[in-house]
Short mmCIF file of C-alpha atoms and ligand atoms in Angstrom, two decimals:
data_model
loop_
_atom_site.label_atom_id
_atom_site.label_comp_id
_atom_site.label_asym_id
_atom_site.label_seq_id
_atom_site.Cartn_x
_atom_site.Cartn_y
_atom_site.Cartn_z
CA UNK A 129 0.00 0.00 0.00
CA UNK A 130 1.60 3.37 -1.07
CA UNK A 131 0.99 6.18 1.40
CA UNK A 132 1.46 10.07 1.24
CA UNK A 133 1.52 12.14 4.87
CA UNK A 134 1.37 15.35 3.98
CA UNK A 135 2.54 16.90 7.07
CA UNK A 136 4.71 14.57 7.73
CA UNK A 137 7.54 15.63 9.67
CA UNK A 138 5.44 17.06 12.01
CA UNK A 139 4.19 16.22 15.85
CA UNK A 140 1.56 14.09 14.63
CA UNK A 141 2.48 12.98 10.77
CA UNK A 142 5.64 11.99 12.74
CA UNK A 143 3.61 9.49 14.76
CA UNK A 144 1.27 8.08 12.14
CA UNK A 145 4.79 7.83 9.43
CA UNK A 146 6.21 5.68 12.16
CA UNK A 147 2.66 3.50 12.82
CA UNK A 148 2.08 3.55 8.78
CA UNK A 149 5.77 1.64 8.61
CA UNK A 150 4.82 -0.88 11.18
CA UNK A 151 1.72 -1.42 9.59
CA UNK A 152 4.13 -2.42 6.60
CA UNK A 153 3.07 0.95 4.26
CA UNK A 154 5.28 2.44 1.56
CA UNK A 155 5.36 5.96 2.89
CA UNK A 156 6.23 9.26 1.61
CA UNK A 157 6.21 12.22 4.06
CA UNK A 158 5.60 15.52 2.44
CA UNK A 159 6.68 18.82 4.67
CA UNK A 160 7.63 22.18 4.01
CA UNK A 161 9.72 22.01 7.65
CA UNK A 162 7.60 25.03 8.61
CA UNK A 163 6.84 23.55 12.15
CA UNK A 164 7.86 20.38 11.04
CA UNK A 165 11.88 18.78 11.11
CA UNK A 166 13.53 16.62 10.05
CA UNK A 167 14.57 14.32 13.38
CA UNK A 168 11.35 13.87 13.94
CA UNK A 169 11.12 11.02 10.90
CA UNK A 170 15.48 10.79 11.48
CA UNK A 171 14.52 7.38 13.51
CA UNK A 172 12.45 6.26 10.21
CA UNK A 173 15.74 7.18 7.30
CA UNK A 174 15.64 4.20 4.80
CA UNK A 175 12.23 3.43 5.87
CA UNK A 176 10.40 6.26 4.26
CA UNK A 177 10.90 8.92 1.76
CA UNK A 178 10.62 12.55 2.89
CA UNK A 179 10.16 14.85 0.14
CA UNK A 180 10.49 18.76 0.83
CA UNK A 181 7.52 20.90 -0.71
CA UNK A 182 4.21 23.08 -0.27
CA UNK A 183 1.17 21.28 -0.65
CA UNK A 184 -0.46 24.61 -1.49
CA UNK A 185 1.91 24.11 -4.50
CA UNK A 186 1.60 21.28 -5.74
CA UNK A 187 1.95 17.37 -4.34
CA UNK A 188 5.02 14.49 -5.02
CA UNK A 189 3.97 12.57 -8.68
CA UNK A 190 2.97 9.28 -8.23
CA UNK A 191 -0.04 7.63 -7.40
CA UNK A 192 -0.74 7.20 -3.52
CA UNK A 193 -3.79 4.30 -1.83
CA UNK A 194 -4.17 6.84 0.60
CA UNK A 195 -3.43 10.33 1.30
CA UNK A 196 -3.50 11.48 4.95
CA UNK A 197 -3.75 15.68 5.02
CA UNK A 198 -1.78 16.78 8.02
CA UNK A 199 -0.19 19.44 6.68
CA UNK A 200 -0.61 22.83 8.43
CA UNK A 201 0.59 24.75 11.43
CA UNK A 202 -1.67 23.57 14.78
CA UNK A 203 -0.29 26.23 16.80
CA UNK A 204 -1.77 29.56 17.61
CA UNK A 205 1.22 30.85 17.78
CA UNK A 206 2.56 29.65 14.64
CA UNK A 207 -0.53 29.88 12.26
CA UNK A 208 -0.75 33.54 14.00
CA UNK A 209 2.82 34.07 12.42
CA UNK A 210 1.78 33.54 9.18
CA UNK A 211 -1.75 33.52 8.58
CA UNK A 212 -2.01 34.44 4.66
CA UNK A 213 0.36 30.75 4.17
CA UNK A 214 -1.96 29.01 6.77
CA UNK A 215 -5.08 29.90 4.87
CA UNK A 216 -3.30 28.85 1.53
CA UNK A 217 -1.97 25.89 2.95
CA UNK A 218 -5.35 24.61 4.20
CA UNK A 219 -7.32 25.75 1.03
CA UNK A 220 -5.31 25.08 -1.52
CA UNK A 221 -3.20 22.24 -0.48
CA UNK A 222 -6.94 20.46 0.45
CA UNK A 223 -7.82 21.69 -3.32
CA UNK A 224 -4.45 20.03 -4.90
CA UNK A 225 -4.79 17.11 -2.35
CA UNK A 226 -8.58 15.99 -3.76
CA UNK A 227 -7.83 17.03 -6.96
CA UNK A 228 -5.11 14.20 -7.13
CA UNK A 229 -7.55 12.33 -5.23
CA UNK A 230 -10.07 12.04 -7.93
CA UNK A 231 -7.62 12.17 -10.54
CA UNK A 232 -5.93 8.43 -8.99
CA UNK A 233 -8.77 7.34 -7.14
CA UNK A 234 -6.83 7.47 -3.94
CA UNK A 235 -8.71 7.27 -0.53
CA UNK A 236 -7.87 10.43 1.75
CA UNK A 237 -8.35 11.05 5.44
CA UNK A 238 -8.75 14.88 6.48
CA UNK A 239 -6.64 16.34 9.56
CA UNK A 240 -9.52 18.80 10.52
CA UNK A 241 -10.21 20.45 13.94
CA UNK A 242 -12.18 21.01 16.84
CA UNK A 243 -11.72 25.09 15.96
CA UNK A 244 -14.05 24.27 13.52
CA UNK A 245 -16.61 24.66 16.58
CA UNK A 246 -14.53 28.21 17.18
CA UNK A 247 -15.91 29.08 20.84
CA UNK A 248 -18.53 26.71 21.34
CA UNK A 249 -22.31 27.57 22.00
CA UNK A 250 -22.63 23.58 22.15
CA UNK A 251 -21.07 21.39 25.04
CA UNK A 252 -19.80 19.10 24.90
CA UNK A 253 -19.43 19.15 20.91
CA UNK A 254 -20.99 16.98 18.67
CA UNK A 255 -20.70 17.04 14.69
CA UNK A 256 -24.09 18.34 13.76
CA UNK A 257 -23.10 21.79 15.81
CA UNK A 258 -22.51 24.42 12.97
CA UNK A 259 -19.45 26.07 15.42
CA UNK A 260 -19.18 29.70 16.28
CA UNK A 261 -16.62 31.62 14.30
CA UNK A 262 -15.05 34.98 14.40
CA UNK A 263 -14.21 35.05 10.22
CA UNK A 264 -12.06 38.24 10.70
CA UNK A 265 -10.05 37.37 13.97
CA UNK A 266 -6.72 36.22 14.25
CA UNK A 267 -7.65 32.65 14.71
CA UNK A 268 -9.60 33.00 11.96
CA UNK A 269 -6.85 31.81 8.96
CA UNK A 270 -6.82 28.47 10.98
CA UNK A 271 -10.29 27.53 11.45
CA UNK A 272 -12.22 29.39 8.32
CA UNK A 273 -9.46 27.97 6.79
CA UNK A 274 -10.04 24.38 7.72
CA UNK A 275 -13.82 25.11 7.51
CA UNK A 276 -13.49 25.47 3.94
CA UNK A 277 -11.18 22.31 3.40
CA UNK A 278 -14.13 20.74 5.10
CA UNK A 279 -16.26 22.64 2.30
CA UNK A 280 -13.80 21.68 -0.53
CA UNK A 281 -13.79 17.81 0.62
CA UNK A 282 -18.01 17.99 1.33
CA UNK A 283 -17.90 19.32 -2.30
CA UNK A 284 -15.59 16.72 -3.95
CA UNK A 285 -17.42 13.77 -2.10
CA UNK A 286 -20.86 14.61 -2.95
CA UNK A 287 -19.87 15.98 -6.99
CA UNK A 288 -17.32 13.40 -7.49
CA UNK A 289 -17.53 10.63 -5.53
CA UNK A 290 -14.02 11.21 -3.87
CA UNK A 291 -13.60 8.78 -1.07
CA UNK A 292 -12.46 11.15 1.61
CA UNK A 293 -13.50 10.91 5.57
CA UNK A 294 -12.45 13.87 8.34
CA UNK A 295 -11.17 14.00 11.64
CA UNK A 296 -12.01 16.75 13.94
CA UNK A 297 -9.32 16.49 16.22
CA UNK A 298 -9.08 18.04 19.85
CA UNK A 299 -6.12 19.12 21.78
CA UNK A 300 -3.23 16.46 21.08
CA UNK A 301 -0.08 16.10 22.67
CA UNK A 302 2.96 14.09 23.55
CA UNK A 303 6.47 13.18 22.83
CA UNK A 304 7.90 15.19 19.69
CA UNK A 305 5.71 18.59 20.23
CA UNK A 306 8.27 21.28 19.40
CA UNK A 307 9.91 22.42 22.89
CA UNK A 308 9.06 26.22 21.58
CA UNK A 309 5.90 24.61 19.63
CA UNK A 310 4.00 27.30 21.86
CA UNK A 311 0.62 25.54 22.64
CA UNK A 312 -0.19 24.77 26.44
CA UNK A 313 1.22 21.44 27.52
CA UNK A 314 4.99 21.73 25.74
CA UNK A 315 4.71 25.61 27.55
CA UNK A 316 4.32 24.48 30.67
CA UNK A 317 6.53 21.76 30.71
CA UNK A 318 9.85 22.93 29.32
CA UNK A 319 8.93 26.13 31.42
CA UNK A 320 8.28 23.82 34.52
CA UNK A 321 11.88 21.74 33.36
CA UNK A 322 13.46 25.13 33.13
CA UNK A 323 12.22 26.78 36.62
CA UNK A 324 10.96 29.14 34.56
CA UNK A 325 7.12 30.90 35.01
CA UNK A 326 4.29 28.79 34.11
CA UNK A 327 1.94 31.23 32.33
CA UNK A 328 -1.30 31.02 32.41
CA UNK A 329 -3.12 32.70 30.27
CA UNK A 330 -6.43 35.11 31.49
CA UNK A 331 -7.72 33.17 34.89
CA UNK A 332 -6.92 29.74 33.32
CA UNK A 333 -10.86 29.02 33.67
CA UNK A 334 -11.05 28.08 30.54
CA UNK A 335 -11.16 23.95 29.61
CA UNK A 336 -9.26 21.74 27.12
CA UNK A 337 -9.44 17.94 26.54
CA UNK A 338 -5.92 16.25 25.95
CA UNK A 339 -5.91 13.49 24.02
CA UNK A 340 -2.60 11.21 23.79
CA UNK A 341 -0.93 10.88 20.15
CA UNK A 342 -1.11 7.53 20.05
CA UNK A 343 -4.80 7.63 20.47
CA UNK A 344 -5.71 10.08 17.98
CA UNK A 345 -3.70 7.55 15.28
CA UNK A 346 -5.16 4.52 16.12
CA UNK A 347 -8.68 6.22 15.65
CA UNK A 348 -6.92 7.79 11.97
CA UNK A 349 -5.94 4.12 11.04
CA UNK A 350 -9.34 2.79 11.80
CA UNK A 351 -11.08 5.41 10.00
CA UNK A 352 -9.25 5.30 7.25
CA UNK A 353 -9.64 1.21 7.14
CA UNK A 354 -13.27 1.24 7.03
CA UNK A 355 -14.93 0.92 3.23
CA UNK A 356 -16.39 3.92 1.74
CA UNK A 357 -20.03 2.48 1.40
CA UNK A 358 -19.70 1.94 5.60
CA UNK A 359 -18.82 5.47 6.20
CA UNK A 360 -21.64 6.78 3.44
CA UNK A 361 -24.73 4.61 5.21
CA UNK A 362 -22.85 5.67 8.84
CA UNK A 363 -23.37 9.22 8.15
CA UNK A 364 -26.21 9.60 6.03
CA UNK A 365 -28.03 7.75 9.19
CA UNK A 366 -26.73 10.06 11.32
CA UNK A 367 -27.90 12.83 9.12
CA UNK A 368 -24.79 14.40 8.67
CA UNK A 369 -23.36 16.06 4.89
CA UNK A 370 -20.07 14.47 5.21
CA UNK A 371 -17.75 12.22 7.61
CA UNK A 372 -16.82 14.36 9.81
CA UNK A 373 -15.83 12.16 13.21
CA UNK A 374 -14.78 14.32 16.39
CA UNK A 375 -11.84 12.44 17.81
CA UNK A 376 -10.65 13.27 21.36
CA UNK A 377 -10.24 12.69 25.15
CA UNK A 378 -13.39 13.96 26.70
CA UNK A 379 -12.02 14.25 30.27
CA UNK A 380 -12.27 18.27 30.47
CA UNK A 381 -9.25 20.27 32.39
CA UNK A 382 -9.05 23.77 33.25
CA UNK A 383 -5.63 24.80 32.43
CA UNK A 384 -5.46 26.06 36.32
CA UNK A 385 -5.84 22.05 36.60
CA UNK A 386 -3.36 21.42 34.04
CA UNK A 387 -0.25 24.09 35.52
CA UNK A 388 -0.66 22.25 38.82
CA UNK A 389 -0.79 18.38 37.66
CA UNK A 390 2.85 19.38 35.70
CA UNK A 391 4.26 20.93 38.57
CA UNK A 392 3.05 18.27 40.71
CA UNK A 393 4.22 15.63 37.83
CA UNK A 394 7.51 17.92 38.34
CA UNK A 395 8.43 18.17 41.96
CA UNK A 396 11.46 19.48 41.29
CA UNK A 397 10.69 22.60 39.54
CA UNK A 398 11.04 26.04 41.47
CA UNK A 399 8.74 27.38 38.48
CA UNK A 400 6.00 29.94 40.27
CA UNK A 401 2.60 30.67 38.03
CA UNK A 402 1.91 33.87 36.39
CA UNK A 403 -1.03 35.00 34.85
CA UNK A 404 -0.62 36.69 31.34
CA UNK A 405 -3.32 38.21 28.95
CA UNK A 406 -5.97 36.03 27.57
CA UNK A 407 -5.37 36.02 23.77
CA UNK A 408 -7.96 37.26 21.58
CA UNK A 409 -11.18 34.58 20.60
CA UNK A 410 -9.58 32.39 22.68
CA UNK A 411 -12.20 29.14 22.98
CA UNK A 412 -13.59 28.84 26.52
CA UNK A 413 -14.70 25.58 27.03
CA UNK A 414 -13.47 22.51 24.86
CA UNK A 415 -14.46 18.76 25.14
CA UNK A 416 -15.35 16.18 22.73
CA UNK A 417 -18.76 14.38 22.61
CA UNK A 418 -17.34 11.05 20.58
CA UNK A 419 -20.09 8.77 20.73
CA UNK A 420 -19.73 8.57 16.84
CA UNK A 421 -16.48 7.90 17.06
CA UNK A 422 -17.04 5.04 19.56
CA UNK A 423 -19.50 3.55 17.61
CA UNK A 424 -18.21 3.75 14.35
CA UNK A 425 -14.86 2.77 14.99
CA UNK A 426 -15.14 0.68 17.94
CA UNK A 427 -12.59 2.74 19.72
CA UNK A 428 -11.81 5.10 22.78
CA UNK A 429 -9.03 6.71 24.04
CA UNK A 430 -6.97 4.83 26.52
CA UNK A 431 -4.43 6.77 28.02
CA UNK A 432 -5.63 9.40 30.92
CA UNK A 433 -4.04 12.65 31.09
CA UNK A 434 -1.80 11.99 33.80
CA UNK A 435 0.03 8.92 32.06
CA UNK A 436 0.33 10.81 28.65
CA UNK A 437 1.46 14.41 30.56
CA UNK A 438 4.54 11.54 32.40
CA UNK A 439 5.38 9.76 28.94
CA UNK A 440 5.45 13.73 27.44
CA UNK A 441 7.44 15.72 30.18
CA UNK A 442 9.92 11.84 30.18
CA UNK A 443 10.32 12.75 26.05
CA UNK A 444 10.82 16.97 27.26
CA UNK A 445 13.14 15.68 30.30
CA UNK A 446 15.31 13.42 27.94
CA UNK A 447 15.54 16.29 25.17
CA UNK A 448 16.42 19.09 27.50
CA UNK A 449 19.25 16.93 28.86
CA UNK A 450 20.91 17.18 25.45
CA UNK A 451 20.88 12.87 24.92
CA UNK A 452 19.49 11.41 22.01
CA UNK A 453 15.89 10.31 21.83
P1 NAD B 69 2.65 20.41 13.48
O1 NAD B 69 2.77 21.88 13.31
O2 NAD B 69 3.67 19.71 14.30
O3 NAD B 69 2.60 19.68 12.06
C1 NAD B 69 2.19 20.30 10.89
C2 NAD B 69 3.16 19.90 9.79
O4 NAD B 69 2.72 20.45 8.54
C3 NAD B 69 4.58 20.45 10.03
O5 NAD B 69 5.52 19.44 9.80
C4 NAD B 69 4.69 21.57 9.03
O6 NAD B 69 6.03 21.83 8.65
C5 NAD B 69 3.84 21.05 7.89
N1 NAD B 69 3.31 22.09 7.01
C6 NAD B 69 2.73 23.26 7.33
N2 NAD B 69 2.36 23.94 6.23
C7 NAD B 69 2.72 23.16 5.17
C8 NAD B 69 2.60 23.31 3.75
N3 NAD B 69 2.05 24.41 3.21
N4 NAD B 69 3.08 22.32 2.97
C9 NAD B 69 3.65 21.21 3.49
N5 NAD B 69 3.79 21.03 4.83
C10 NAD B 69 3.33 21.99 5.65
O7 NAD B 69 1.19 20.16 14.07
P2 NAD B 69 0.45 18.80 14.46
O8 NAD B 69 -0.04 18.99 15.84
O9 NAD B 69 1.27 17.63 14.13
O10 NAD B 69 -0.83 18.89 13.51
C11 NAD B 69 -0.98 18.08 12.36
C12 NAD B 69 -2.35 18.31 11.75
O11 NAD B 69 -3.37 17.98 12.69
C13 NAD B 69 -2.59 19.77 11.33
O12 NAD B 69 -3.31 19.79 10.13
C14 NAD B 69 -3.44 20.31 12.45
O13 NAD B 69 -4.27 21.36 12.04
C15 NAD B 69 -4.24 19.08 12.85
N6 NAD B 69 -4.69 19.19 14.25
C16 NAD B 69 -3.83 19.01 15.28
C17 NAD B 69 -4.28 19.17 16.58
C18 NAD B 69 -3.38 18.96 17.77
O14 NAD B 69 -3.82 19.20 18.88
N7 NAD B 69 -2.15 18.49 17.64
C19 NAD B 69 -5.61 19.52 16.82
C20 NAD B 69 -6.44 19.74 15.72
C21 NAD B 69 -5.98 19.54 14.44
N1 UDP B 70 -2.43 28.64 27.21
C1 UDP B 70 -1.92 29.10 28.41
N2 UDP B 70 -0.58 29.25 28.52
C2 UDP B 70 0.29 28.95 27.53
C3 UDP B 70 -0.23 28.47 26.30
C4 UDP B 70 -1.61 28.34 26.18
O1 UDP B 70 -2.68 29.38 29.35
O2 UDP B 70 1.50 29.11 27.73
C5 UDP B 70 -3.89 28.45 27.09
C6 UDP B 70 -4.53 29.06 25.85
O3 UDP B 70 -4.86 30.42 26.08
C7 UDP B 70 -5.74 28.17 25.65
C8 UDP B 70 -5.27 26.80 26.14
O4 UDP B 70 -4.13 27.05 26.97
O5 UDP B 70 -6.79 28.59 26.47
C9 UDP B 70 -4.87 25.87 25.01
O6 UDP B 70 -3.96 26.56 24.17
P1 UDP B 70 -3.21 25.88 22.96
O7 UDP B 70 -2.43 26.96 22.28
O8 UDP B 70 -2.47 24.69 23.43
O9 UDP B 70 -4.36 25.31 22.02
P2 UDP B 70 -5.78 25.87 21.55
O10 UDP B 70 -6.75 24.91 22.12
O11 UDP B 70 -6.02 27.25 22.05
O12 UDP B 70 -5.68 25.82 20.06
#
């Protein structure tokens, strides 16, 4: 089976390159090394092929089974840096992805996100909620932008039978986050490792649901697995447009409960907590409903917060101490 990641030097195309290899895939990784690098798939050289390129550009020849669309900054921070490329990256690249799709009949799987909800009027959130968007805010080029990819791959489906599904994916984390990635749990632990501030943003009120890595890709693989005509009868019975399938941890933190579980993870650290400002259209309360998930895929997450938050500051311990990993 010959399989493109686009994305795929990043935190999570990282992850699913390395389970796509065990599963015994031919696997090219496709990355612009924006937020991505190049150790993160070192461990995989000679098993995989990493090609450098923008998939707003264009996409590697060949023809691919199964395209997984990762590609795109997940930070705030990041996609805040460059919003104009994060738009283009999600509409565009999503355009070039299913127009190779159709083109080679390949199967794709959609990275798409829980921002599509923006700052939720529904909770917890299921798939038929519409979300709550600020179009012209600086969050905006990420999830408008990954709204339309939605659009774009509801649009392909339905006028050309393209065989694509779509993850809604909540807050991910663990081992290989970028140490200056700038999203919540790699903050607070390499500032925890580093007795530096833990910063809080606003009164850290507001809730997130963590969901381990290796979770999120064994939902991706079993998703992707399933035959088209399943996933048309799931979702036309559920009464939604298009597979769309939230996948998450719904245990629901505030990040108050989240600064104190690393220090206390941390006992070491002489860090103190700080509040900072609360940036702008900042989501208040996150958690996903994934009853679909559960009953589609016959999966749920297994690993608590507390284990994944150990194996993550282990992976942040190990690569602040300068060994290899
Ligand atoms: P990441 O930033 O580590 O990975 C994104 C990868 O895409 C990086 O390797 C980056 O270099 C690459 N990239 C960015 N723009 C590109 C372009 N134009 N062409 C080619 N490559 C490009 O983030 P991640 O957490 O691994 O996220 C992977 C995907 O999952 C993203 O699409 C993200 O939106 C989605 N997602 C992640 C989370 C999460 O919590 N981790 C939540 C929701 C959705
Ligand atoms: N956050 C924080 N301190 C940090 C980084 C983030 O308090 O150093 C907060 C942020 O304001 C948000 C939550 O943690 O409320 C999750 O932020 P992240 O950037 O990880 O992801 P988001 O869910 O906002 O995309």
């Amino acid at each position: 089976m010959k399989v493109l990641v686009t994305g795929g030097a990043g935190f999570l195309g990282s992850h699913l390159c390395e389970r796509l290899v065990a599963d015994g895939c031919e696997v090219v990784a496709f990355d612009n090394f924006y937020t991505g690098r190049a150790e993160n798939v070192a461990h995989l050289e000679g098993k995989i092929d990493v090609v450098k390129g923008d998939v707003a550009e264009g996409l590697p020849e060949g023809k691919f089974d199964e395209i997984y669309s990762l590609a795109c900054p997940a930070s705030p921070v990041h996609y805040g840096a460059r919003p104009i490329e994060t738009m283009k990256t999600s509409v565009l690249g999503m355009l070039n992805i299913l127009e190779k799709a159709r083109r080679d009949g390949s199967r794709v799987l959609h990275a798409s996100t829980s921002e599509v909800y923006g700052d939720p009027l529904v909770h917890p959130q299921v798939e038929s909620d519409w979300g709550h968007v600020n179009p012209i805010g600086v969050r905006a080029c990420y999830d408008e932008g990954k709204r339309a990819a939605e659009t774009l791959a509801a649009d392909f489906r339905r006028l050309y039978g393209v065989d694509v599904r779509m993850v809604r994916i909540f807050n991910t984390y663990g081992p290989r986050m970028q140490p200056d990635d700038g999203r919540v749990i790699s903050n607070f632990i390499m500032q925890a490792l580093q007795n530096k501030d833990i910063t809080i943003y606003g009164d850290g009120s507001q809730t997130r649901s963590f969901q381990y890595a290796g979770d999120l890709i064994e939902a991706m693989r079993r998703y992707m697995a399933l035959p088209k005509k399943r996933i048309d009868e799931f979702f036309a019975a559920k009464g939604l447009d298009a597979p769309v399938l939230n996948t998450g941890n719904p245990g629901e933190f505030t990040i108050s409960e989240l600064a104190r579980e690393t220090l206390r993870q941390i006992p070491t650290s002489r860090s103190r907590i700080v509040q900072k400002p609360l940036p702008k259209d900042d989501p208040k309360r996150r958690k996903p409903d994934i009853s679909l998930a559960q009953e589609l895929l016959a999966w749920q997450p297994r690993v608590p917060l507390a284990e994944g938050l150990a194996k993550t500051i282990a992976y942040f311990t190990l690569l602040a101490s300068g060994k290899e990993i």
